Short mmCIF file of C-alpha atoms in Angstrom, two decimals:
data_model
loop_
_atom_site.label_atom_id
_atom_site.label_comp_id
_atom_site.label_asym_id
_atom_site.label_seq_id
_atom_site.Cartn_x
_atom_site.Cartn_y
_atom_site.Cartn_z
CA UNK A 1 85.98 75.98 62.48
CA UNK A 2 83.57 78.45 61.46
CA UNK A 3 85.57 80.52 58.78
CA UNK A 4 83.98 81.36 55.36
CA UNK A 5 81.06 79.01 56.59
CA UNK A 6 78.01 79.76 54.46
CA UNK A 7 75.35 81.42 56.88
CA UNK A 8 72.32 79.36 56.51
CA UNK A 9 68.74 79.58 58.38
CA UNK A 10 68.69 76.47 59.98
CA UNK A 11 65.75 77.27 62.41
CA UNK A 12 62.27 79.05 61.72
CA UNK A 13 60.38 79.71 64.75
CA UNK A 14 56.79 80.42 64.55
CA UNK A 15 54.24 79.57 61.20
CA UNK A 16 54.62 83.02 59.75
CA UNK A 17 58.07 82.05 57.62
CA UNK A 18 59.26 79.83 55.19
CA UNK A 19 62.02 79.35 53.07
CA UNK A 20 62.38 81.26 49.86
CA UNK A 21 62.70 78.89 46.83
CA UNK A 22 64.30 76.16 48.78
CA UNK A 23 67.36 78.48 49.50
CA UNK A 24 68.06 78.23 53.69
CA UNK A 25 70.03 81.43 53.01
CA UNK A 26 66.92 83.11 52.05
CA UNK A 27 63.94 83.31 54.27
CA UNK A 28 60.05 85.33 53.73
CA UNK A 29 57.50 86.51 55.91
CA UNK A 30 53.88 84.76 54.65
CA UNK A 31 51.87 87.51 54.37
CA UNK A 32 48.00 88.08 55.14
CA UNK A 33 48.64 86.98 58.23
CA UNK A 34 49.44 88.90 61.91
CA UNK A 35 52.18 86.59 63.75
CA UNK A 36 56.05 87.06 63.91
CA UNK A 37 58.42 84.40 63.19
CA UNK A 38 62.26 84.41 63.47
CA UNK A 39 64.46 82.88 60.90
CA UNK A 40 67.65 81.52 63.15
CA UNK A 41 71.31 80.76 61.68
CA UNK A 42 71.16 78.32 64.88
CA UNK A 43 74.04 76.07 63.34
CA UNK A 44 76.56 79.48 62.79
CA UNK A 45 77.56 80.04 67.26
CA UNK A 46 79.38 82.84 67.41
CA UNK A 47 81.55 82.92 70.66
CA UNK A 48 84.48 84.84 70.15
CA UNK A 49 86.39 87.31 67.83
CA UNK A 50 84.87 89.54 64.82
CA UNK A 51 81.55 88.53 63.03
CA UNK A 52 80.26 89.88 59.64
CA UNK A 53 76.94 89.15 58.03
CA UNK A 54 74.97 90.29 54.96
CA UNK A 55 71.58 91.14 54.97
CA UNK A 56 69.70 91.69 51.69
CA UNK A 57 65.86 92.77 51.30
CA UNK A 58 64.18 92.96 48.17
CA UNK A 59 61.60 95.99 49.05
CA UNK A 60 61.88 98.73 51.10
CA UNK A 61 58.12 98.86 51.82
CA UNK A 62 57.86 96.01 54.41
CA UNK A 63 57.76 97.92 57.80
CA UNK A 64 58.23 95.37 60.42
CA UNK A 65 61.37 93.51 59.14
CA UNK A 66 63.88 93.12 61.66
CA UNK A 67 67.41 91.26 62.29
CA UNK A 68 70.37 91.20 64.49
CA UNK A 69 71.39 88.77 67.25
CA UNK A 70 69.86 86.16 69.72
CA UNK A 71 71.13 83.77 71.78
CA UNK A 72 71.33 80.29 70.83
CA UNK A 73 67.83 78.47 70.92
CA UNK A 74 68.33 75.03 70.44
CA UNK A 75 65.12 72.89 69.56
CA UNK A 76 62.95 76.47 69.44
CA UNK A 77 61.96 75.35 65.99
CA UNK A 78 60.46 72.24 67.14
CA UNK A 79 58.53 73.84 69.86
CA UNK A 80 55.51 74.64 66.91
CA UNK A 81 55.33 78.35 68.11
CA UNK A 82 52.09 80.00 66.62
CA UNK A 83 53.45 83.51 66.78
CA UNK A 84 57.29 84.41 68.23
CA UNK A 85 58.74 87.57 69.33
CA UNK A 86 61.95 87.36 71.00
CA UNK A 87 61.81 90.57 72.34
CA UNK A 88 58.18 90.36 73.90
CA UNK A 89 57.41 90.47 77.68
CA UNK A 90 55.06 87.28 77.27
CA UNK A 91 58.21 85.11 75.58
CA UNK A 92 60.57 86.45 77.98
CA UNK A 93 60.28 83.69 81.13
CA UNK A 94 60.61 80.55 78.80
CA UNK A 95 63.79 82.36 76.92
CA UNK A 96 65.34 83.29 79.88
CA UNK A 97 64.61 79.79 81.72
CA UNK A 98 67.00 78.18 78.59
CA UNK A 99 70.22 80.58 80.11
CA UNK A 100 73.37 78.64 79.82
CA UNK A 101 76.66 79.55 81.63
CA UNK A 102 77.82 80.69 78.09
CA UNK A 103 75.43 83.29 78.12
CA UNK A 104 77.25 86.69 79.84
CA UNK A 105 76.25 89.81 80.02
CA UNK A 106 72.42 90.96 80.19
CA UNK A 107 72.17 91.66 76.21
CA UNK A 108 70.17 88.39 75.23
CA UNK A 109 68.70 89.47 71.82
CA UNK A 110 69.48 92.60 69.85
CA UNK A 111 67.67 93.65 66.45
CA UNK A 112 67.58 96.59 64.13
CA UNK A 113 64.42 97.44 62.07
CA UNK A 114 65.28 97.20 58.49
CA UNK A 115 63.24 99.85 57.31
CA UNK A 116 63.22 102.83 60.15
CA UNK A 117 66.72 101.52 61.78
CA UNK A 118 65.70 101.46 64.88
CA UNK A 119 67.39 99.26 67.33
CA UNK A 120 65.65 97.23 69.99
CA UNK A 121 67.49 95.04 72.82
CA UNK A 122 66.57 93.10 75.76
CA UNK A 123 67.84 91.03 78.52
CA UNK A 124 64.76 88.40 78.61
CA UNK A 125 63.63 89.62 82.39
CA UNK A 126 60.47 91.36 83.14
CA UNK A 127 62.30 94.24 84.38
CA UNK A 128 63.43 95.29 81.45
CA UNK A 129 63.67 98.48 79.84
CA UNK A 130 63.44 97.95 76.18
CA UNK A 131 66.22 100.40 74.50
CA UNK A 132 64.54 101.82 71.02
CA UNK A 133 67.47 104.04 69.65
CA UNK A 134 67.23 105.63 65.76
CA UNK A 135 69.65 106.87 63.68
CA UNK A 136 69.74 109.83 61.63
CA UNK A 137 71.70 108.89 59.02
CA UNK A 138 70.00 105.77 58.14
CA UNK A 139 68.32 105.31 54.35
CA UNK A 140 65.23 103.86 54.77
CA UNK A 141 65.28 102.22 51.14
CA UNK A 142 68.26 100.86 51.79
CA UNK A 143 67.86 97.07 50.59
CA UNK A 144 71.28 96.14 52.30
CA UNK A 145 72.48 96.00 55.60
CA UNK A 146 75.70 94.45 57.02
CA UNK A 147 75.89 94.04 60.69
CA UNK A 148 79.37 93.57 62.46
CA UNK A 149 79.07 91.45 65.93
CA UNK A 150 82.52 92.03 67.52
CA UNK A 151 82.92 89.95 71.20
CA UNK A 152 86.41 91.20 71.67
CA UNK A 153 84.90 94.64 72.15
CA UNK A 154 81.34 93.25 73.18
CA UNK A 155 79.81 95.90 70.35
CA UNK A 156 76.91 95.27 67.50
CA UNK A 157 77.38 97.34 64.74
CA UNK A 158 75.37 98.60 61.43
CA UNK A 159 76.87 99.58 58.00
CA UNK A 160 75.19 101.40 54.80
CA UNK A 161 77.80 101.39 52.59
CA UNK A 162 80.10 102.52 55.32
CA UNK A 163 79.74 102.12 59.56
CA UNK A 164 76.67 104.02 60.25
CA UNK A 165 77.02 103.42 64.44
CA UNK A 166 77.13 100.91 67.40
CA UNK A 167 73.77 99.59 67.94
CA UNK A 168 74.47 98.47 71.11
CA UNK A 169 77.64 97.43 73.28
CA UNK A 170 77.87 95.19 76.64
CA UNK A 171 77.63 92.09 74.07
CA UNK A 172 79.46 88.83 75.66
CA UNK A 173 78.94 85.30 75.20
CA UNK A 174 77.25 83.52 72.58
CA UNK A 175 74.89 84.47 69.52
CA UNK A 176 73.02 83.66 66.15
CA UNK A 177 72.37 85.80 63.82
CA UNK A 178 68.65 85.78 63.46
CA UNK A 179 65.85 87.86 60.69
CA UNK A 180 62.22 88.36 61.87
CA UNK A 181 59.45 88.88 60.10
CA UNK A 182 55.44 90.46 60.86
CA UNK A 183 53.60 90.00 57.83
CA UNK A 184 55.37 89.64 54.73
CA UNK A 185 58.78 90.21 53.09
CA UNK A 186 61.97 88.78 52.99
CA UNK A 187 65.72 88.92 53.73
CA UNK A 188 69.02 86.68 52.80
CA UNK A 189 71.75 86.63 54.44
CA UNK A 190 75.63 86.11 54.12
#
């Protein structure tokens, strides 16, 4: 049983992101260089019902900051990625090739940028149409987010101090919460 579980970063995919001071709830870019990583709760599967989580930056200046959901990736962290960008064309055929039957629906991986929140989504197939939606009433120095992932209703949702909007709906199956990261800064979550 998941309830109350603390939200940890149990997987970091790519070279570009390490944990901060020891803390798996607390993840940072390493800067100077130009790779993404992801920093996975892989451990926290949500399947069902109404999900909250946290997200906490300490800058507003780091542009490419990003997090949201992803489908589970087990042993992803092990792979010793270089660079990883779930919602790239070139990582899209060895995602999609890991599809379980618990994965429904065609909305794979779904982000929102920290700083401009704009939201990205894909479905993992080279047919895809990226979706890039903004939203005017986001604050761009913002340092928290919280992010409701609701699989009764199949919706992704993003709160300021109060429900901003639906980021994206058509959400079934399973998910992780996940943080990426292009050069520098970092995020917590719970």
């Amino acid at each position: 049983l998941m309830l109350r579980a603390r939200l940890t970063f149990d997987q970091l995919v790519g070279r570009y992101v390490e944990y901060r001071g020891g803390d798996k709830s607390s993840v940072q870019g390493i800067s100077g260089y130009f790779g993404r990583s992801q920093a996975i709760c892989g451990d926290h599967i949500m399947r069902a019902g109404k999900h909250w989580a946290t997200f906490t930056r300490s800058s507003s200046l780091v542009i490419n900051q990003t997090v949201g959901v992803i489908r589970p990736l087990p042993g992803w962290e092990k792979r010793g990625i270089l660079s990883f960008n779930p919602g790239s064309d070139v990582c899209c055929p060895d995602l999609h090739q890991g599809r379980t039957d618990r994965w429904e629906g065609n909305v794979h991986y779904c982000c929102v940028n920290m700083t401009t929140g704009y939201c990205h989504w894909t479905a993992w197939r080279d047919t895809d149409s990226n979706n890039l939606v903004g939203h005017s009433d986001y604050d761009e120095d913002c340092l928290t987010l919280g992010v409701s992932l609701d699989l009764d209703e199949g919706t992704l949702s993003l709160y300021q101090n109060r429900r901003l909007c639906t980021l994206k709906d058509g959400l079934a199956g399973e998910y992780c919460w996940i943080a990426g990261f292009f050069q520098g800064g970092d995020v917590s979550v719970q």
